[in-house]
């Protein structure tokens, strides 16, 4: 239907429509990353251009294009406040691509569209480098190449399919070059600073306002992938530690401010015990500077190109935001002790509460202190009591606790009695502090899911979690997860509140629950492999490759040498091929020559110009009407027919068949004389 | 600078041997990037810089895949022309002021079609030379016609031709320069409104008859008889007769034309300079040939006995061309 409609169009119209379709595909992929007006304007311009093409109308004059351009510039300025930044640039290039189609008259202009489209394609990678994006980009690349090839087939009306095949063939021939360059092209550090701290971010933030992790809990995106060497710890122990929040202003939790001068500041004072757990983490870009490690790690993980340090709160920080996939190996302990064992001044910060908030919680604290006593030795009892209250007080774990007001802890403890990790942890820590027990919130990820296909653990954004740490004399900081008291299933097993799933996934799940899980596992394993092999191919991996090739201490200059060597080698091969091509290499002639040499060995001489028919005759003369001679002669005649039969004559066997038959021929014995 | 380049080109072209069949090999096929090719190189550079700066591994992949495709495209472009055989069919003579049609057979032994091959005459301005485009099917040949506005009359060597291709990406221009060995014969331009044919001259040895007092027109006609060759029908008169409502055909009386001989004489054709005379004689030759008359031609130093037919006409025209 579409095909017949297309073939009815004049060639120019068809070509233009095809190019517009490719441009539309390039622009559609940018919809999530550009402001709404940009998508609308682009769609409008492309539709307008399509209508003009179909109706055979002239293209708009320059005032139109200039006007649209000015509108775009102003709208970009209004949206982004600049014309130069990354997001503004993406917005501009998308609109420019669409506007350029309005002055696409000759095939030459197709070039400009082509080059602009490539910039637009590259900008996709600012936002996503997933397998799906790559597939979308590959389609766009093939579409653009097809349009270009089609533009250089000036004769007649070649089908787009034909052009597409040529383009695909060209890309296939280019793939080895791509591979070699990708493997060996030296990876430099950024030429100038990587902007983009302000890009769309996902993942944990550095502050916590009650109600915030809720967004993450609904996000099925992947935060980390972890591969353990040896047995993984039980799921209940999988606490991936992120930002530690110690300051509370009544509304928001923030990280500690280094108020205390160096020596008096809180020290990490970490001591570990038990067997180390070795593992490797592949972390999705978070645009934030912290690394997630399993609870306590003594040694800094090695992240290529970054400096990593540990804060006193056992957080691991990098020197710049993580804007790309990173992979790091680490060694952690789940049995450890950290923090001061005796009271220090710096712990004061960990009991501070803003005045005027949560009066009823403070009252509750008074009451608990009356019941369970006070002082450092009462701390375990108090913690137990509060945990008991959470377990038995009718508290509910839910993702939809409603909107909390000003006194979040009061509301949680007395009114609503429901919430999820952040409400529970926040209320718990407030209550602890009200009890004069140093306490703080730790955010991070808890749990994970084993992908049975590749053995990686997948930690998703919805595994984001907040728990508490309570300081006890003689023990230091002790992890307390109040959420586990409310909802024991939240940690430990896979039983979680899951986000609503799409209609399609739902349908599959109803149809076959294990199939859905398997499909998902397979897809994620594929994605993971993509990440491990492609996205995580860094300078380190390059140098590893060189090490495998036998370089002792490779550097990037060695990479350049190897690359140059490959180029030289390929050029030499090309030159050799050219020389070879000059020689006679017609397969038919070669086959005849082989037969001729064979016969000459057996005593049937022939000249270079003797035709196969003549050879056959000589064979018959030499050996008479024996079976072998008859078959050799027959073969020679077939060889002749293969090349010289008139069209329409009985079909002769293919050259490949003849070659096979030649090997199977029974040759007469050489005369003993 | 341009002058220097033109001279350089002329010098280079003059070194090429002239031949009518040219097989394109590594040695005579040239390749250079086009402006679009440079633009592509710039694009690749920018993509690379962006990939480096934003540390985009997928950006590297895209850049290198595009670069790889461009390299593959370069090879495809070169292979598109390499191995092709060009053969020039000897060109037909033409009149000055017309365009000679050079018919070139392109044959390919490759198993794949060669797309988008353009041919043209290398003129003063390479960019605006008219081009003929063709595809050469796999293991087959195709013909292509290139027109060349011929210079003045005479025997002329053919201009240098170029065959080129931009296929598949337009980033490279692959071309060859070819000087065919054939020549083209250019007849003089026929006068556009020539006077009527001159009167016939009495045939040597025949007695003067009434026919001698000719009106200048060849009125030796008679009523059409069955069996008269169709060439002998005087269509002009027939048309007049039809217009007047009569239904009769007249034929040229061969006997009557035999008695007097039509000589197209350079000395007596009336026009001014040599070219003008040749031009008029050419028109007369064509006219007489169209009328199917016997005619002779006299030009300085050469006389061609009266005869008729295409061979005779060609001989006369050649004489006029080379005179």
Coordinates of N, CA and C in Angstrom, one line a residue, chain A residues 134-214:
Chain A
X134 N 21.7 3.1 21.1 CA 22.7 2.8 20.0 C 21.9 2.2 18.8
X135 N 20.9 1.4 19.1 CA 20.1 0.8 18.0 C 19.4 1.9 17.2
X136 N 18.8 2.9 18.0 CA 18.1 4.0 17.3 C 19.1 4.8 16.4
X137 N 20.3 5.0 17.0 CA 21.3 5.8 16.2 C 21.8 5.0 15.0
X138 N 21.9 3.7 15.2 CA 22.4 2.9 14.0 C 21.3 3.0 12.9
X139 N 20.1 2.9 13.2 CA 19.0 3.1 12.2 C 19.1 4.4 11.5
X140 N 19.3 5.5 12.3 CA 19.4 6.8 11.8 C 20.6 6.9 10.9
X141 N 21.7 6.3 11.3 CA 23.0 6.4 10.5 C 22.7 5.7 9.1
X142 N 22.1 4.5 9.2 CA 21.9 3.8 7.9 C 20.9 4.6 7.0
X143 N 19.9 5.2 7.7 CA 18.9 6.0 6.9 C 19.6 7.2 6.2
X144 N 20.5 7.9 6.9 CA 21.2 9.0 6.4 C 22.1 8.6 5.2
X145 N 22.9 7.4 5.4 CA 23.7 6.9 4.4 C 22.9 6.5 3.1
X146 N 21.7 5.9 3.4 CA 20.9 5.5 2.3 C 20.5 6.8 1.5
X147 N 20.1 7.8 2.2 CA 19.7 9.1 1.5 C 20.8 9.6 0.7
X148 N 22.0 9.5 1.2 CA 23.2 10.0 0.5 C 23.5 9.2 -0.7
X149 N 23.5 7.9 -0.6 CA 23.7 7.0 -1.7 C 22.7 7.2 -2.8
X150 N 21.4 7.3 -2.3 CA 20.4 7.5 -3.3 C 20.6 8.8 -4.1
X151 N 21.1 9.8 -3.4 CA 21.3 11.1 -4.1 C 22.4 11.0 -5.1
X152 N 23.3 9.9 -5.0 CA 24.3 9.8 -6.0 C 24.1 8.7 -7.0
X153 N 22.8 8.3 -7.1 CA 22.4 7.4 -8.2 C 21.5 8.2 -9.1
X154 N 22.1 9.0 -10.0 CA 21.3 10.0 -10.7 C 20.5 9.4 -11.8
X155 N 20.7 8.1 -12.2 CA 20.1 7.6 -13.4 C 18.8 6.9 -13.0
X156 N 17.7 7.2 -13.7 CA 16.5 6.5 -13.5 C 15.9 6.6 -12.2
X157 N 15.4 5.5 -11.7 CA 14.6 5.6 -10.4 C 15.0 4.4 -9.6
X158 N 16.2 4.4 -9.0 CA 16.6 3.3 -8.2 C 15.8 3.1 -7.0
X159 N 15.5 1.9 -6.6 CA 14.6 1.8 -5.4 C 15.4 2.1 -4.2
X160 N 14.7 2.6 -3.2 CA 15.3 3.0 -1.9 C 15.9 1.7 -1.3
X161 N 15.3 0.6 -1.5 CA 15.8 -0.6 -0.9 C 17.2 -0.9 -1.4
X162 N 17.4 -0.7 -2.7 CA 18.7 -0.9 -3.3 C 19.7 0.0 -2.7
X163 N 19.4 1.3 -2.6 CA 20.3 2.2 -1.9 C 20.6 1.8 -0.5
X164 N 19.5 1.3 0.2 CA 19.7 0.9 1.6 C 20.7 -0.2 1.7
X165 N 20.6 -1.2 0.7 CA 21.5 -2.3 0.7 C 22.9 -1.9 0.5
X166 N 23.1 -0.9 -0.4 CA 24.5 -0.4 -0.7 C 25.0 0.3 0.6
X167 N 24.1 1.1 1.2 CA 24.6 1.8 2.4 C 24.9 0.8 3.5
X168 N 24.1 -0.3 3.7 CA 24.4 -1.2 4.7 C 25.7 -2.0 4.4
X169 N 25.9 -2.3 3.1 CA 27.2 -2.9 2.8 C 28.4 -2.0 3.1
X170 N 28.2 -0.7 2.9 CA 29.3 0.2 3.1 C 29.6 0.2 4.6
X171 N 28.5 0.3 5.4 CA 28.7 0.3 6.9 C 29.3 -1.0 7.3
X172 N 28.9 -2.1 6.7 CA 29.5 -3.4 7.1 C 31.0 -3.4 6.8
X173 N 31.3 -2.8 5.7 CA 32.8 -2.7 5.3 C 33.5 -1.8 6.3
X174 N 32.8 -0.8 6.8 CA 33.4 0.2 7.7 C 33.5 -0.4 9.1
X175 N 32.8 -1.4 9.4 CA 32.7 -1.9 10.8 C 34.1 -2.3 11.3
X176 N 34.9 -3.1 10.5 CA 36.2 -3.5 11.0 C 37.1 -2.3 11.3
X177 N 37.0 -1.3 10.4 CA 37.8 0.0 10.7 C 37.3 0.6 12.0
X178 N 36.0 0.6 12.2 CA 35.5 1.2 13.4 C 36.0 0.4 14.6
X179 N 36.0 -0.9 14.5 CA 36.5 -1.7 15.6 C 37.9 -1.4 15.9
X180 N 38.8 -1.4 14.9 CA 40.2 -1.2 15.1 C 40.4 0.2 15.8
X181 N 39.8 1.2 15.2 CA 39.9 2.5 15.8 C 39.4 2.6 17.2
X182 N 38.3 2.0 17.4 CA 37.7 2.0 18.7 C 38.6 1.4 19.7
X183 N 39.2 0.3 19.3 CA 40.1 -0.5 20.3 C 41.4 0.3 20.5
X184 N 41.9 0.9 19.5 CA 43.2 1.4 19.6 C 43.4 3.0 19.6
X185 N 42.3 3.7 19.3 CA 42.5 5.1 19.3 C 42.7 5.6 20.7
X186 N 43.8 6.3 21.0 CA 44.1 6.6 22.4 C 43.0 7.5 23.0
X187 N 42.6 7.1 24.2 CA 41.6 7.9 24.9 C 42.2 9.0 25.7
X188 N 41.9 10.2 25.3 CA 42.4 11.4 26.0 C 41.5 11.8 27.1
X189 N 42.0 12.6 28.0 CA 41.1 13.2 29.0 C 40.4 14.3 28.3
X190 N 39.3 14.8 28.9 CA 38.5 15.9 28.2 C 39.4 17.1 27.9
X191 N 39.2 17.7 26.7 CA 40.0 18.8 26.3 C 39.7 20.0 27.1
X192 N 38.4 20.2 27.4 CA 38.1 21.3 28.4 C 37.0 20.7 29.3
X193 N 36.7 21.4 30.4 CA 35.9 20.8 31.4 C 34.6 20.2 30.9
X194 N 34.1 19.2 31.5 CA 32.9 18.6 31.1 C 31.8 19.4 31.8
X195 N 31.0 20.1 31.0 CA 29.9 20.8 31.6 C 28.8 19.8 31.8
X196 N 27.8 20.2 32.5 CA 26.6 19.2 32.5 C 26.3 18.7 33.9
X197 N 26.8 19.4 34.9 CA 26.4 19.0 36.3 C 24.9 19.3 36.4
X198 N 24.4 20.2 35.5 CA 22.9 20.5 35.6 C 22.1 19.7 34.7
X199 N 22.6 18.6 34.2 CA 21.8 17.8 33.4 C 20.7 17.0 34.1
X200 N 19.8 16.4 33.4 CA 18.8 15.6 34.0 C 19.5 14.5 34.9
X201 N 19.2 14.5 36.1 CA 19.9 13.6 37.0 C 18.9 12.5 37.5
X202 N 19.4 11.4 37.8 CA 18.6 10.4 38.5 C 19.5 9.9 39.6
X203 N 18.9 9.3 40.5 CA 19.6 8.7 41.6 C 19.5 9.5 42.9
X204 N 20.2 9.1 43.9 CA 20.1 9.8 45.2 C 20.7 11.2 45.1
X205 N 20.1 12.1 45.9 CA 20.6 13.4 45.9 C 21.4 13.6 47.2
X206 N 22.0 14.8 47.3 CA 22.8 15.0 48.5 C 22.0 15.5 49.6
X207 N 20.8 15.8 49.4 CA 20.0 16.2 50.6 C 18.7 15.3 50.6
X208 N 18.0 15.3 51.7 CA 16.8 14.5 51.7 C 15.7 15.3 52.4
X209 N 14.7 15.5 51.6 CA 13.5 16.1 52.1 C 12.5 14.9 52.1
X210 N 11.7 14.9 53.2 CA 10.8 13.7 53.3 C 9.9 13.7 52.1
X211 N 9.8 12.6 51.4 CA 9.0 12.6 50.2 C 9.8 12.5 49.0
X212 N 11.1 12.5 49.1 CA 11.9 12.6 47.9 C 12.3 11.3 47.3
X213 N 12.7 10.4 48.2 CA 13.1 9.1 47.7 C 11.9 8.4 47.0
X214 N 10.7 8.8 47.4 CA 9.5 8.2 46.8 C 9.7 8.2 45.3

